[in-house]
PDB file of C-alpha atoms in Angstrom:
ATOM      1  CA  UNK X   1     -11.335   1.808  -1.345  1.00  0.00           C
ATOM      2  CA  UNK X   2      -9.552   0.067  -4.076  1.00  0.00           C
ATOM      3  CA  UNK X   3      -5.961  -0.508  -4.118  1.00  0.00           C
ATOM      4  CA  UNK X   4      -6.043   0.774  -7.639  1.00  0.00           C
ATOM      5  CA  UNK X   5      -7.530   4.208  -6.792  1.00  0.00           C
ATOM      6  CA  UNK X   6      -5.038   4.675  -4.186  1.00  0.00           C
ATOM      7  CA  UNK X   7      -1.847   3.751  -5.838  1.00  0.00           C
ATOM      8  CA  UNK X   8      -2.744   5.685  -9.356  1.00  0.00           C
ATOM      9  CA  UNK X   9      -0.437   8.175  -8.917  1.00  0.00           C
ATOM     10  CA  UNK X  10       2.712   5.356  -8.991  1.00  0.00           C
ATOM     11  CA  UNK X  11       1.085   2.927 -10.864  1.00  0.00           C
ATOM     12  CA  UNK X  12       0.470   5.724 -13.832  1.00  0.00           C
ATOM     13  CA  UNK X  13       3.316   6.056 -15.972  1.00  0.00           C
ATOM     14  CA  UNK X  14       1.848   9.447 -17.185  1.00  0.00           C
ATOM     15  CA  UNK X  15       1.234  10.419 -13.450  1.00  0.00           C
ATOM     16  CA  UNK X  16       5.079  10.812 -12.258  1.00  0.00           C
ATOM     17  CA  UNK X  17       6.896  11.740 -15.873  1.00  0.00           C
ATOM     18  CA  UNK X  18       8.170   8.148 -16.551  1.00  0.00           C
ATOM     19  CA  UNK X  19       7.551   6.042 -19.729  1.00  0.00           C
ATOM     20  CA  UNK X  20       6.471   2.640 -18.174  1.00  0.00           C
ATOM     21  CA  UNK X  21       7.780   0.471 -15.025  1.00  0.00           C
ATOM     22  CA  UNK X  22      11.634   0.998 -14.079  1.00  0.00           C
ATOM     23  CA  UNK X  23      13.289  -2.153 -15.203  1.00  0.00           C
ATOM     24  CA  UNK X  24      14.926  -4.607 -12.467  1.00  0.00           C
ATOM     25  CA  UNK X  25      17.750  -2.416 -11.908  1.00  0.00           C
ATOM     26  CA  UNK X  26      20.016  -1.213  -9.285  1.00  0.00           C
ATOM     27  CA  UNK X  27      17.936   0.254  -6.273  1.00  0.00           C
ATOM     28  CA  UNK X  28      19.152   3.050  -3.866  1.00  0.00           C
ATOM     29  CA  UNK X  29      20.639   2.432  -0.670  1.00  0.00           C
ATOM     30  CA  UNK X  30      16.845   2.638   0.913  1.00  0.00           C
ATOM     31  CA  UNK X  31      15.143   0.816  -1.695  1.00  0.00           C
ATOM     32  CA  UNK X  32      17.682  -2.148  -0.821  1.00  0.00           C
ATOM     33  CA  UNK X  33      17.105  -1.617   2.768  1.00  0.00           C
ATOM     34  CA  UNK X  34      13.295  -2.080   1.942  1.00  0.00           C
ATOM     35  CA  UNK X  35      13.111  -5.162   0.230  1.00  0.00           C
ATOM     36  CA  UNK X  36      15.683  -6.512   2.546  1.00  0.00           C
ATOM     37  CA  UNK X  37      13.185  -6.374   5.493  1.00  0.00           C
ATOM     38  CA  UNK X  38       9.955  -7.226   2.956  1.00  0.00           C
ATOM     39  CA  UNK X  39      12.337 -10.533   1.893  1.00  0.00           C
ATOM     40  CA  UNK X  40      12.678 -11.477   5.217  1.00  0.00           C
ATOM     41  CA  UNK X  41      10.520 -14.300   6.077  1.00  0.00           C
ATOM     42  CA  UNK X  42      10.517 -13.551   9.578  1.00  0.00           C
ATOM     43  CA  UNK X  43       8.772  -9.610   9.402  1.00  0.00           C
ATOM     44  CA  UNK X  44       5.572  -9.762   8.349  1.00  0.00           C
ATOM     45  CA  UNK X  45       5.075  -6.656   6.924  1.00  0.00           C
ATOM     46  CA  UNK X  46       1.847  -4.791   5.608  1.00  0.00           C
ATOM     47  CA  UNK X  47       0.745  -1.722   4.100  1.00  0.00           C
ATOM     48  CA  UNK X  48      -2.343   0.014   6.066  1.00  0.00           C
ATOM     49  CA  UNK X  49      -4.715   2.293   3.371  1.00  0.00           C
ATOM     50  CA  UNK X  50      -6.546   5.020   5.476  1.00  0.00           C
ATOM     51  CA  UNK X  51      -9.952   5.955   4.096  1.00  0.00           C
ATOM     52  CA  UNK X  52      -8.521   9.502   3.099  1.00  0.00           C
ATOM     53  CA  UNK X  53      -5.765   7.436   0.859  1.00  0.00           C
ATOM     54  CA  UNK X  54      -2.846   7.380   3.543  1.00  0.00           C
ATOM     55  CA  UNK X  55      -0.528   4.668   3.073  1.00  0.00           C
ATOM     56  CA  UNK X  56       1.836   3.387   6.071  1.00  0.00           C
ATOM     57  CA  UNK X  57       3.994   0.308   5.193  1.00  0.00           C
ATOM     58  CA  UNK X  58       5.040  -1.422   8.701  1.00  0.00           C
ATOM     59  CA  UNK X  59       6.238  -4.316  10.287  1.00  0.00           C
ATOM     60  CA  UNK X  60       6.806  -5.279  13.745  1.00  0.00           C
ATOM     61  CA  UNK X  61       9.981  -5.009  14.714  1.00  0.00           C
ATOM     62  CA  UNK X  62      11.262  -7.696  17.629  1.00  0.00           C
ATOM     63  CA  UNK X  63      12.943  -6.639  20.691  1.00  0.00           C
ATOM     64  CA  UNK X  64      16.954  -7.105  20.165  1.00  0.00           C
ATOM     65  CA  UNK X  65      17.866  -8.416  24.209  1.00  0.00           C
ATOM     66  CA  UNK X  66      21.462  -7.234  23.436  1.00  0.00           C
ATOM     67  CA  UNK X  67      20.478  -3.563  22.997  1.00  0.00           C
ATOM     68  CA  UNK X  68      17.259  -3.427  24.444  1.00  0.00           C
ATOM     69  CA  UNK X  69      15.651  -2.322  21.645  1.00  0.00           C
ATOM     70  CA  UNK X  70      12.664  -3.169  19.339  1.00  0.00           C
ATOM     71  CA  UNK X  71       9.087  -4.411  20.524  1.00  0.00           C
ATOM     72  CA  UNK X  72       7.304  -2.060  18.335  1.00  0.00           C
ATOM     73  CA  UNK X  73       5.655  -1.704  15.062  1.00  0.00           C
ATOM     74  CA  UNK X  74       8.811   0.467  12.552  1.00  0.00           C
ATOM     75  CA  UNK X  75       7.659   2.297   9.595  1.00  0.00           C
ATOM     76  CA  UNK X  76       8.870   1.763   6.268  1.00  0.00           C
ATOM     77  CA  UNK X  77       9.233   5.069   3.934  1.00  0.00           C
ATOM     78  CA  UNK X  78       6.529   5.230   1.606  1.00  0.00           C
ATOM     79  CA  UNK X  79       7.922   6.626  -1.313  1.00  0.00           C
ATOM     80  CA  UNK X  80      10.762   4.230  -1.707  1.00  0.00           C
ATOM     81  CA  UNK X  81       7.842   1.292  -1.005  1.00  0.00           C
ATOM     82  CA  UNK X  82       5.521   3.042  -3.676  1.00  0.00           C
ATOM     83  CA  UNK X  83       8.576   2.997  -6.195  1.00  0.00           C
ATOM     84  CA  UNK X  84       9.361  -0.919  -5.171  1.00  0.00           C
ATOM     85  CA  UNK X  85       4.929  -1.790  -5.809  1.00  0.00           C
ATOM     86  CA  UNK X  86       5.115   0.272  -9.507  1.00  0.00           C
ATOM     87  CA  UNK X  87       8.524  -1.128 -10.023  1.00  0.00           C
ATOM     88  CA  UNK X  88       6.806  -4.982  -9.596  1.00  0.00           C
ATOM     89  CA  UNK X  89       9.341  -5.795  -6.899  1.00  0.00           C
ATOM     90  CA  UNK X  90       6.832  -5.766  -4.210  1.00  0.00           C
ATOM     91  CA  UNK X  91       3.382  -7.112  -4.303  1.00  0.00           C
ATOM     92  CA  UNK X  92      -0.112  -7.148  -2.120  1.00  0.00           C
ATOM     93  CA  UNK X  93      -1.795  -9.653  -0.685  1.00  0.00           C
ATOM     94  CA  UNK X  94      -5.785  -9.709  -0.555  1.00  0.00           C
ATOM     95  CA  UNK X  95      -7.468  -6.998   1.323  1.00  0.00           C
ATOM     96  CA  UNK X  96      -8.444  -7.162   4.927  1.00  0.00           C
ATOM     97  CA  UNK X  97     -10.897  -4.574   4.840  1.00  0.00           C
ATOM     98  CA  UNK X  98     -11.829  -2.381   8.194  1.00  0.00           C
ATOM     99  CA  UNK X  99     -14.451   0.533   8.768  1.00  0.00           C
ATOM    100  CA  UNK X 100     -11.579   2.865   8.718  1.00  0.00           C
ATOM    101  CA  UNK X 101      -8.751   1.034   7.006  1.00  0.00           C
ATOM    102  CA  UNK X 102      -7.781  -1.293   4.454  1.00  0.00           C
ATOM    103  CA  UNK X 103      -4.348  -3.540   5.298  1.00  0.00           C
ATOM    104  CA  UNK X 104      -2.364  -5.888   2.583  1.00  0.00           C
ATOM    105  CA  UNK X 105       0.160  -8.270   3.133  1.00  0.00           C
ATOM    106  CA  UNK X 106       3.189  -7.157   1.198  1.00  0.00           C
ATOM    107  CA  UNK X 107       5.454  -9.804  -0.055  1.00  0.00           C
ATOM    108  CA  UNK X 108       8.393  -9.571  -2.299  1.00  0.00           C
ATOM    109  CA  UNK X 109       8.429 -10.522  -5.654  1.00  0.00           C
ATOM    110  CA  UNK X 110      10.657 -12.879  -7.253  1.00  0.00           C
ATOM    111  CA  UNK X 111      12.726 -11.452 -10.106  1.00  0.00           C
ATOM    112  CA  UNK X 112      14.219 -14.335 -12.436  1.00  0.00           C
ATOM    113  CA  UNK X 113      17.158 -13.416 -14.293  1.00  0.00           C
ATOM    114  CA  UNK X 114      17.300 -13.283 -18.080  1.00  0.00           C
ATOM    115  CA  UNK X 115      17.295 -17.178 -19.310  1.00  0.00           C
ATOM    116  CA  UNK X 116      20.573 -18.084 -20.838  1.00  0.00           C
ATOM    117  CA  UNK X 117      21.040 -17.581 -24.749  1.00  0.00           C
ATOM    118  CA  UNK X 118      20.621 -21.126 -26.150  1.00  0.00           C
ATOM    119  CA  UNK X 119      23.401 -23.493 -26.382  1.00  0.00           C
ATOM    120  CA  UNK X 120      24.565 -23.203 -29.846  1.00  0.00           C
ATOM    121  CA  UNK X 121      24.145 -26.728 -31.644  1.00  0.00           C
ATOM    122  CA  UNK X 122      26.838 -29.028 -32.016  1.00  0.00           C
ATOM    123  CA  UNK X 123      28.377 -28.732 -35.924  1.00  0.00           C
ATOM    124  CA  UNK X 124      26.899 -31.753 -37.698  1.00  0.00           C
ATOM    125  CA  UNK X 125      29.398 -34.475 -38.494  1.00  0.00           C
ATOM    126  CA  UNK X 126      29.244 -34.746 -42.848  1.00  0.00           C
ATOM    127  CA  UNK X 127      30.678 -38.331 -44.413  1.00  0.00           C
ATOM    128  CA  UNK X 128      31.762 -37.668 -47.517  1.00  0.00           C
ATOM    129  CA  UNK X 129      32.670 -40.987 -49.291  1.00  0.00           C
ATOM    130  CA  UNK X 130      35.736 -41.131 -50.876  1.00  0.00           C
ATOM    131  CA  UNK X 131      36.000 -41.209 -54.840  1.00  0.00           C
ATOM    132  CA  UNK X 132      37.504 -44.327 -56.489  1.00  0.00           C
ATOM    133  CA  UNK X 133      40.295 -43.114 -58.432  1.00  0.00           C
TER     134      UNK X 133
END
């Protein structure tokens, strides 16, 4: 199944009442949370596409020796990750494609801030020669 087909309803502006992408803006508390772990170089994490459109976002999560916790695969909440994908913070990977599931790599995407206004140009020097009296 396409990736298109089973993200329409974020991906559509019409679909969820909103004019067009939300604009690299402040993200809620989970949102941050979110791309903090997708940033991370060190969690892999993927989005698994069932055949009936299901979407889990995961990563493995390592065991912490100090609390004993971790060793397992953590789930991510979808709707925050589904607002991070049609906000073009978040992007897929190519497909690895099983009989009963489809799984993409998802990587953050780097936001650039606005380029600088342009220097303005030094004033230009004028010699004016002087008028013999």
């Amino acid at each position: 199944m396409p990736l298109t087909a089973v993200h329409a309803q974020t991906t559509d502006p019409r679909a969820n009442g909103r004019r067009g992408p939300r604009p690299c803006g402040p993200l809620s508390a989970a949102e941050a949370d979110v791309l903090r772990i997708v940033t991370d170089a060190r969690t892999p994490v993927f989005v698994t596409v069932r055949e009936g459109g299901r979407r889990r976002y995961s990563y493995w999560r390592p065991l912490d020796s100090a609390t004993g916790r971790g060793g397992c695969y953590a789930a991510l909440p979808t709707a925050e990750c589904d607002r991070l994908y049609a906000a073009g913070r978040i992007a897929l990977g190519e497909p690895l494609i099983d009989p009963t599931r489809t799984m993409y790599r998802v990587t953050a995407v780097r936001t650039t801030p606005a380029a600088p206004a342009p220097a303005p140009a030094p004033p230009r020097l004028v010699r004016t020669r002087a008028r013999a009296a």
